[in-house]
Amino acid sequence: MDFGFTRGDTIVVTGAGSGIGKAIALMAARAGLRVSAWDLAEAAILATVAEIQADGGDAVAAVADIGDPAAVARALSEAGPVRYLVNNAGPASSRELDFNDALAATVGTVQAVTDAWLRTGPAEGSAVVNIASVAGNYVGTDSAWYSAGKAAIAGYTRHLATRRAPAIRANAIAPGFIATPRMTGFAASELGQSLVERNPMRRAGHADDVAGAVLFLLSPLAAYINGVLLPVDGGWVVTQ
Ligand code: NAP
C-alpha cells in the first residue's frame, strides 16, 4: 500500500523507538517515504532504523528529546526538507507528574516541534498528524494532566488547521486502548480485560491500526481532510 506518497519524501516520526511510533515509521517506509525516526532511547531508535533498512526502506535515526529545543533543531536540520510530521511521543498516563510540567511535556512539545518544522518552510502539500487520545475529548481518566494535555493537542491541531492551511494540513488521531509496550501491565489487569470485553471489536487495538490511519491522513488521499480528530478505538467511544 503506497497511499499515493511521492517516493523519497521525508517524514519525521517522534517516539519511533516503540509502540505506535515504531509502527508508523515501519509503515511509512513501506509506503516509500524516507523516515527520520526520533526517540529518547538510542538502542530503540537504532533498532527501528535497522528494521526499516533490513526491509529495504530508507531511514535515519535521531536521538532527540522533544522537550529539548536544541535537540529538536539538530534533528530537524539532519532530516533535510520534511514534508510530513507525526507528533507521537508523549509521557505515559501512568506517570505521576506535576500538572503544569506534564502539560508542557504533552502538548508544549507538540507545539515546539511543529513550530520548528513550520519555520523550515514545508513544501506545498505538507501535513502533520498529532497523536491525542480518547482520554482527551471523549472520556475522563484518573490522570488530570493526561486528559487535559490530550484535549489540548486536539485544540492546537484545530488552530493549525484553520490558521496554517492551505500551506499545511493538520489532523489528530485519538487512539483508544492500543496494545503497546507501555500498556503491557494494563492489558493484563482486570480493567484492561474489561475494556476489551466492552469494545465492539472485542480486542485491543494494534499499533498498525493507528499507523494506517495516520498515513492515510498525511497522504494525498486525504487532501481535503483538515482539522479532524479521528478516534481509532474499535468504536469504543460510541458505546460510552
Ligand atoms: P510507547 O510504546 O511507550 O512509545 C513511546 C515512545 O516515545 C518511547 O520509545 C518513548 O521513549 C518515546 N518518548 C517518550 N517521551 C519522549 C520524548 N520526550 N522525546 C522523544 N521520545 C520520547 O508508547 P505508545 O503506547 O506507542 O504511545 C505513543 C503515543 O500514543 C503517546 O503519545 C500516547 O499518549 C498515545 N496513546 C497511546 C495509547 C495506547 O493505548 N497505547 C492510547 C492513546 C494514546 P521511552 O520509552 O524512553 O520513554
mmCIF file of N, CA and C and ligand atoms in Angstrom, residues 14-21 38-41 44 64-67 88-91 109 131-134 146 150 174-183, ligand 1:
data_model
loop_
_atom_site.group_PDB
_atom_site.id
_atom_site.type_symbol
_atom_site.label_atom_id
_atom_site.label_comp_id
_atom_site.label_asym_id
_atom_site.label_seq_id
_atom_site.Cartn_x
_atom_site.Cartn_y
_atom_site.Cartn_z
ATOM 1 N N THR A 14 8.111 11.163 15.800
ATOM 2 C CA THR A 14 8.697 11.242 17.146
ATOM 3 C C THR A 14 8.238 10.028 17.963
ATOM 4 N N GLY A 15 9.118 9.582 18.853
ATOM 5 C CA GLY A 15 8.793 8.393 19.651
ATOM 6 C C GLY A 15 8.742 7.143 18.794
ATOM 7 N N ALA A 16 9.631 7.075 17.796
ATOM 8 C CA ALA A 16 9.593 5.957 16.832
ATOM 9 C C ALA A 16 10.370 4.733 17.311
ATOM 10 N N GLY A 17 10.817 4.758 18.562
ATOM 11 C CA GLY A 17 11.560 3.605 19.071
ATOM 12 C C GLY A 17 10.674 2.502 19.617
ATOM 13 N N SER A 18 9.369 2.763 19.711
ATOM 14 C CA SER A 18 8.484 1.788 20.369
ATOM 15 C C SER A 18 7.045 1.988 19.909
ATOM 16 N N GLY A 19 6.246 0.961 20.107
ATOM 17 C CA GLY A 19 4.783 1.069 20.005
ATOM 18 C C GLY A 19 4.250 1.704 18.730
ATOM 19 N N ILE A 20 3.370 2.669 18.919
ATOM 20 C CA ILE A 20 2.665 3.301 17.797
ATOM 21 C C ILE A 20 3.641 4.020 16.859
ATOM 22 N N GLY A 21 4.597 4.741 17.444
ATOM 23 C CA GLY A 21 5.561 5.479 16.619
ATOM 24 C C GLY A 21 6.384 4.548 15.748
ATOM 25 N N TRP A 38 12.780 9.571 15.397
ATOM 26 C CA TRP A 38 13.296 10.239 16.594
ATOM 27 C C TRP A 38 12.838 9.491 17.847
ATOM 28 N N ASP A 39 13.721 9.433 18.827
ATOM 29 C CA ASP A 39 13.337 8.891 20.134
ATOM 30 C C ASP A 39 14.380 9.301 21.166
ATOM 31 N N LEU A 40 13.980 9.214 22.416
ATOM 32 C CA LEU A 40 14.893 9.426 23.548
ATOM 33 C C LEU A 40 15.914 8.303 23.627
ATOM 34 N N ALA A 41 15.446 7.085 23.362
ATOM 35 C CA ALA A 41 16.230 5.882 23.646
ATOM 36 C C ALA A 41 17.050 5.484 22.417
ATOM 37 N N ALA A 44 16.751 1.764 21.085
ATOM 38 C CA ALA A 44 15.435 1.513 20.481
ATOM 39 C C ALA A 44 15.332 2.153 19.100
ATOM 40 N N ALA A 64 16.706 12.215 20.102
ATOM 41 C CA ALA A 64 16.254 13.578 20.394
ATOM 42 C C ALA A 64 15.132 13.554 21.411
ATOM 43 N N ASP A 65 15.327 14.326 22.476
ATOM 44 C CA ASP A 65 14.257 14.568 23.448
ATOM 45 C C ASP A 65 13.439 15.729 22.892
ATOM 46 N N ILE A 66 12.156 15.485 22.622
ATOM 47 C CA ILE A 66 11.355 16.558 22.009
ATOM 48 C C ILE A 66 11.125 17.726 22.967
ATOM 49 N N GLY A 67 11.497 17.547 24.230
ATOM 50 C CA GLY A 67 11.431 18.656 25.182
ATOM 51 C C GLY A 67 12.681 19.524 25.176
ATOM 52 N N ASN A 88 4.068 12.067 17.853
ATOM 53 C CA ASN A 88 3.550 10.881 18.533
ATOM 54 C C ASN A 88 4.055 10.762 19.973
ATOM 55 N N ALA A 89 5.295 11.155 20.235
ATOM 56 C CA ALA A 89 5.898 10.934 21.569
ATOM 57 C C ALA A 89 5.187 11.760 22.635
ATOM 58 N N GLY A 90 5.054 11.164 23.807
ATOM 59 C CA GLY A 90 4.478 11.877 24.941
ATOM 60 C C GLY A 90 4.571 10.993 26.166
ATOM 61 N N PRO A 91 4.521 11.594 27.361
ATOM 62 C CA PRO A 91 4.647 10.778 28.575
ATOM 63 C C PRO A 91 3.449 9.861 28.798
ATOM 64 N N THR A 109 5.472 20.248 23.871
ATOM 65 C CA THR A 109 6.450 19.641 22.958
ATOM 66 C C THR A 109 5.886 19.544 21.534
ATOM 67 N N ILE A 131 -0.812 12.908 17.730
ATOM 68 C CA ILE A 131 -1.441 11.790 18.435
ATOM 69 C C ILE A 131 -1.997 12.278 19.770
ATOM 70 N N ALA A 132 -3.329 12.334 19.833
ATOM 71 C CA ALA A 132 -4.022 12.720 21.067
ATOM 72 C C ALA A 132 -4.422 11.426 21.773
ATOM 73 N N SER A 133 -5.669 11.338 22.232
ATOM 74 C CA SER A 133 -6.164 10.120 22.894
ATOM 75 C C SER A 133 -7.670 10.261 23.091
ATOM 76 N N VAL A 134 -8.359 9.118 23.165
ATOM 77 C CA VAL A 134 -9.782 9.200 23.539
ATOM 78 C C VAL A 134 -9.922 9.828 24.920
ATOM 79 N N TYR A 146 -3.101 14.091 31.883
ATOM 80 C CA TYR A 146 -3.167 13.359 30.610
ATOM 81 C C TYR A 146 -4.425 13.767 29.848
ATOM 82 N N LYS A 150 -4.095 15.882 26.367
ATOM 83 C CA LYS A 150 -4.523 15.297 25.100
ATOM 84 C C LYS A 150 -5.655 16.121 24.473
ATOM 85 N N ALA A 174 -7.193 10.081 17.843
ATOM 86 C CA ALA A 174 -7.467 9.761 19.247
ATOM 87 C C ALA A 174 -7.488 8.238 19.387
ATOM 88 N N PRO A 175 -6.326 7.642 19.707
ATOM 89 C CA PRO A 175 -6.353 6.178 19.876
ATOM 90 C C PRO A 175 -7.114 5.800 21.144
ATOM 91 N N GLY A 176 -7.772 4.626 21.060
ATOM 92 C CA GLY A 176 -8.315 4.009 22.271
ATOM 93 C C GLY A 176 -7.209 3.181 22.909
ATOM 94 N N PHE A 177 -7.578 2.041 23.466
ATOM 95 C CA PHE A 177 -6.601 1.160 24.118
ATOM 96 C C PHE A 177 -5.840 0.385 23.033
ATOM 97 N N ILE A 178 -4.556 0.715 22.894
ATOM 98 C CA ILE A 178 -3.700 0.083 21.882
ATOM 99 C C ILE A 178 -2.636 -0.736 22.609
ATOM 100 N N ALA A 179 -2.497 -1.984 22.237
ATOM 101 C CA ALA A 179 -1.544 -2.871 22.929
ATOM 102 C C ALA A 179 -0.114 -2.539 22.506
ATOM 103 N N THR A 180 0.546 -1.708 23.291
ATOM 104 C CA THR A 180 1.948 -1.333 23.039
ATOM 105 C C THR A 180 2.744 -1.662 24.299
ATOM 106 N N PRO A 181 4.079 -1.598 24.233
ATOM 107 C CA PRO A 181 4.880 -1.948 25.414
ATOM 108 C C PRO A 181 4.448 -1.208 26.684
ATOM 109 N N ARG A 182 4.084 0.061 26.571
ATOM 110 C CA ARG A 182 3.733 0.809 27.788
ATOM 111 C C ARG A 182 2.423 0.320 28.408
ATOM 112 N N MET A 183 1.606 -0.416 27.620
ATOM 113 C CA MET A 183 0.304 -0.857 28.106
ATOM 114 C C MET A 183 0.305 -2.315 28.569
HETATM 115 P P1 NAP B 1 5.419 3.645 23.900
HETATM 116 O O1 NAP B 1 5.369 2.256 23.372
HETATM 117 O O2 NAP B 1 5.913 3.904 25.278
HETATM 118 O O3 NAP B 1 6.317 4.500 22.883
HETATM 119 C C1 NAP B 1 6.545 5.873 23.088
HETATM 120 C C2 NAP B 1 7.972 6.176 22.664
HETATM 121 O O4 NAP B 1 8.166 7.604 22.765
HETATM 122 C C3 NAP B 1 9.004 5.521 23.603
HETATM 123 O O5 NAP B 1 10.063 4.970 22.844
HETATM 124 C C4 NAP B 1 9.465 6.695 24.445
HETATM 125 O O6 NAP B 1 10.788 6.565 24.947
HETATM 126 C C5 NAP B 1 9.383 7.839 23.448
HETATM 127 N N1 NAP B 1 9.376 9.134 24.110
HETATM 128 C C6 NAP B 1 8.725 9.470 25.258
HETATM 129 N N2 NAP B 1 8.987 10.749 25.579
HETATM 130 C C7 NAP B 1 9.822 11.224 24.619
HETATM 131 C C8 NAP B 1 10.465 12.468 24.404
HETATM 132 N N3 NAP B 1 10.320 13.479 25.273
HETATM 133 N N4 NAP B 1 11.248 12.626 23.312
HETATM 134 C C9 NAP B 1 11.423 11.610 22.437
HETATM 135 N N5 NAP B 1 10.858 10.403 22.583
HETATM 136 C C10 NAP B 1 10.068 10.197 23.672
HETATM 137 O O7 NAP B 1 4.002 4.370 23.822
HETATM 138 P P2 NAP B 1 2.746 4.206 22.823
HETATM 139 O O8 NAP B 1 1.714 3.443 23.543
HETATM 140 O O9 NAP B 1 3.196 3.799 21.474
HETATM 141 O O10 NAP B 1 2.235 5.721 22.796
HETATM 142 C C11 NAP B 1 2.552 6.613 21.729
HETATM 143 C C12 NAP B 1 1.596 7.810 21.779
HETATM 144 O O11 NAP B 1 0.242 7.349 21.661
HETATM 145 C C13 NAP B 1 1.655 8.613 23.084
HETATM 146 O O12 NAP B 1 1.516 9.988 22.790
HETATM 147 C C14 NAP B 1 0.439 8.112 23.842
HETATM 148 O O13 NAP B 1 -0.056 9.055 24.775
HETATM 149 C C15 NAP B 1 -0.537 7.884 22.706
HETATM 150 N N6 NAP B 1 -1.647 6.976 23.053
HETATM 151 C C16 NAP B 1 -1.373 5.662 23.330
HETATM 152 C C17 NAP B 1 -2.445 4.814 23.661
HETATM 153 C C18 NAP B 1 -2.239 3.349 23.969
HETATM 154 O O14 NAP B 1 -3.214 2.699 24.409
HETATM 155 N N7 NAP B 1 -1.050 2.791 23.760
HETATM 156 C C19 NAP B 1 -3.750 5.329 23.700
HETATM 157 C C20 NAP B 1 -3.968 6.661 23.410
HETATM 158 C C21 NAP B 1 -2.904 7.483 23.072
HETATM 159 P P3 NAP B 1 10.968 5.963 26.451
HETATM 160 O O15 NAP B 1 10.411 4.573 26.403
HETATM 161 O O16 NAP B 1 12.452 6.023 26.647
HETATM 162 O O17 NAP B 1 10.178 6.874 27.352
#
